[in-house]
Coordinates of C-alpha atoms in Angstrom, one line a residue:
X1 CA 12.1 -12.5 57.0
X2 CA 15.5 -14.2 57.0
X3 CA 13.8 -17.6 57.0
X4 CA 11.7 -16.7 53.9
X5 CA 14.9 -15.5 52.1
X6 CA 16.6 -18.8 53.0
X7 CA 13.7 -20.8 51.6
X8 CA 13.7 -18.8 48.4
X9 CA 17.5 -19.2 48.1
X10 CA 17.1 -23.0 48.6
X11 CA 14.3 -23.2 46.0
X12 CA 16.5 -21.2 43.5
X13 CA 19.4 -23.5 44.1
X14 CA 17.2 -26.6 43.5
X15 CA 15.8 -25.0 40.3
X16 CA 19.4 -24.4 39.1
X17 CA 20.3 -28.0 39.7
X18 CA 17.1 -29.2 38.0
X19 CA 17.8 -27.0 35.0
X20 CA 21.4 -28.3 34.8
X21 CA 20.1 -31.9 34.9
X22 CA 17.6 -31.1 32.1
X23 CA 20.3 -29.5 30.0
X24 CA 22.5 -32.5 30.5
X25 CA 19.7 -34.9 29.5
X26 CA 18.9 -32.8 26.5
X27 CA 22.5 -32.9 25.3
X28 CA 22.6 -36.6 25.8
X29 CA 19.4 -37.1 23.8
X30 CA 20.9 -34.9 21.0
X31 CA 24.1 -37.0 21.0
X32 CA 22.1 -40.2 20.9
X33 CA 20.0 -38.9 18.0
X34 CA 23.1 -37.9 16.1
X35 CA 24.7 -41.3 16.6
X36 CA 21.5 -43.1 15.5
X37 CA 21.3 -40.9 12.4
X38 CA 25.0 -41.6 11.6
X39 CA 24.4 -45.4 12.0
X40 CA 21.3 -45.1 9.7
X41 CA 23.4 -43.4 7.1
X42 CA 26.0 -46.1 7.3
X43 CA 23.3 -48.7 6.7
X44 CA 22.1 -46.7 3.7
X45 CA 25.7 -46.7 2.4
X46 CA 25.9 -50.4 2.9
X47 CA 22.6 -50.9 1.0
X48 CA 24.0 -48.7 -1.8
X49 CA 20.9 -46.5 -1.8
X50 CA 20.6 -43.7 -4.3
X51 CA 20.7 -40.1 -2.8
X52 CA 16.9 -39.9 -3.4
X53 CA 16.3 -43.2 -1.6
X54 CA 18.5 -42.0 1.3
X55 CA 16.5 -38.7 1.5
X56 CA 13.2 -40.6 1.6
X57 CA 14.5 -42.8 4.4
X58 CA 15.8 -39.8 6.3
X59 CA 12.4 -38.1 6.0
X60 CA 10.7 -41.3 7.0
X61 CA 12.8 -41.4 10.2
X62 CA 12.0 -37.8 10.8
X63 CA 8.2 -38.6 10.5
X64 CA 8.6 -41.5 12.9
X65 CA 10.5 -39.4 15.4
X66 CA 7.9 -36.6 15.2
X67 CA 5.2 -39.1 16.0
X68 CA 6.5 -41.7 18.4
X69 CA 4.0 -44.5 19.3
X70 CA 1.8 -43.7 16.3
X71 CA 1.2 -46.7 14.1
X72 CA 2.9 -46.4 10.7
X73 CA -0.4 -46.5 8.8
X74 CA -1.6 -43.5 10.9
X75 CA 1.5 -41.3 10.4
X76 CA 0.6 -37.7 9.4
X77 CA 3.1 -36.6 6.8
X78 CA 2.4 -33.0 7.8
X79 CA 4.0 -33.6 11.2
X80 CA 7.3 -32.6 9.6
X81 CA 6.7 -29.3 7.8
X82 CA 8.0 -29.0 4.2
X83 CA 10.2 -26.1 5.3
X84 CA 12.0 -28.5 7.8
X85 CA 12.5 -31.1 5.0
X86 CA 13.7 -28.4 2.7
X87 CA 16.2 -27.1 5.2
X88 CA 17.5 -30.5 6.4
X89 CA 17.9 -31.9 2.9
X90 CA 19.0 -28.6 1.3
X91 CA 16.5 -29.0 -1.6
X92 CA 13.9 -26.8 -3.2
X93 CA 10.4 -26.8 -1.7
X94 CA 8.9 -28.7 -4.6
X95 CA 11.6 -31.4 -4.2
X96 CA 11.0 -31.5 -0.4
X97 CA 7.3 -32.1 -1.1
X98 CA 8.1 -35.0 -3.5
X99 CA 10.5 -36.6 -1.0
X100 CA 8.1 -36.3 1.9
X101 CA 5.5 -38.0 -0.3
X102 CA 8.0 -40.8 -1.1
X103 CA 8.8 -41.1 2.6
X104 CA 5.1 -41.5 3.4
X105 CA 4.8 -44.1 0.7
X106 CA 7.9 -45.9 2.1
X107 CA 6.3 -45.9 5.6
X108 CA 3.0 -47.2 4.2
X109 CA 4.8 -49.9 2.2
X110 CA 6.2 -51.4 5.4
X111 CA 9.2 -49.3 6.4
X112 CA 8.5 -48.5 10.0
X113 CA 9.7 -48.2 13.6
X114 CA 11.5 -51.6 13.4
X115 CA 13.3 -50.8 10.2
X116 CA 14.3 -47.3 11.4
X117 CA 15.6 -48.8 14.7
X118 CA 17.5 -51.5 12.7
X119 CA 19.0 -48.8 10.5
X120 CA 20.0 -46.9 13.5
X121 CA 21.9 -49.7 15.2
X122 CA 23.5 -51.1 12.0
X123 CA 27.3 -51.4 12.0
X124 CA 28.9 -52.8 8.9
X125 CA 31.2 -55.8 9.4
X126 CA 34.8 -54.9 10.0
X127 CA 34.1 -51.5 11.5
X128 CA 34.0 -50.6 15.1

């Protein structure tokens, strides 16, 4: 019986270590995503986009992130629910719908994974 208890204790300890590693990796991914979004916003600043254009790009990036590996022309705009767009942009539901449509149009007109990645790594000259 003592051997079984030791095995269970060992398995529980391994599970705790695995959970801690997963938590750490999740935190790192969240930090990376926040950094990428901040860099994309800096690129939007540099490009002097209007608030509406910024929102459309942000939602386009959300759509791309929600469907990694999906070709831009196959992106499903419903992959990011309107309620999510509404909450993230702090806008009315009707405005969220319009902006999500604009984001889809932006994606279909050529803004895609490469552009989003370029936005995310952009650093204006003289900063850093």
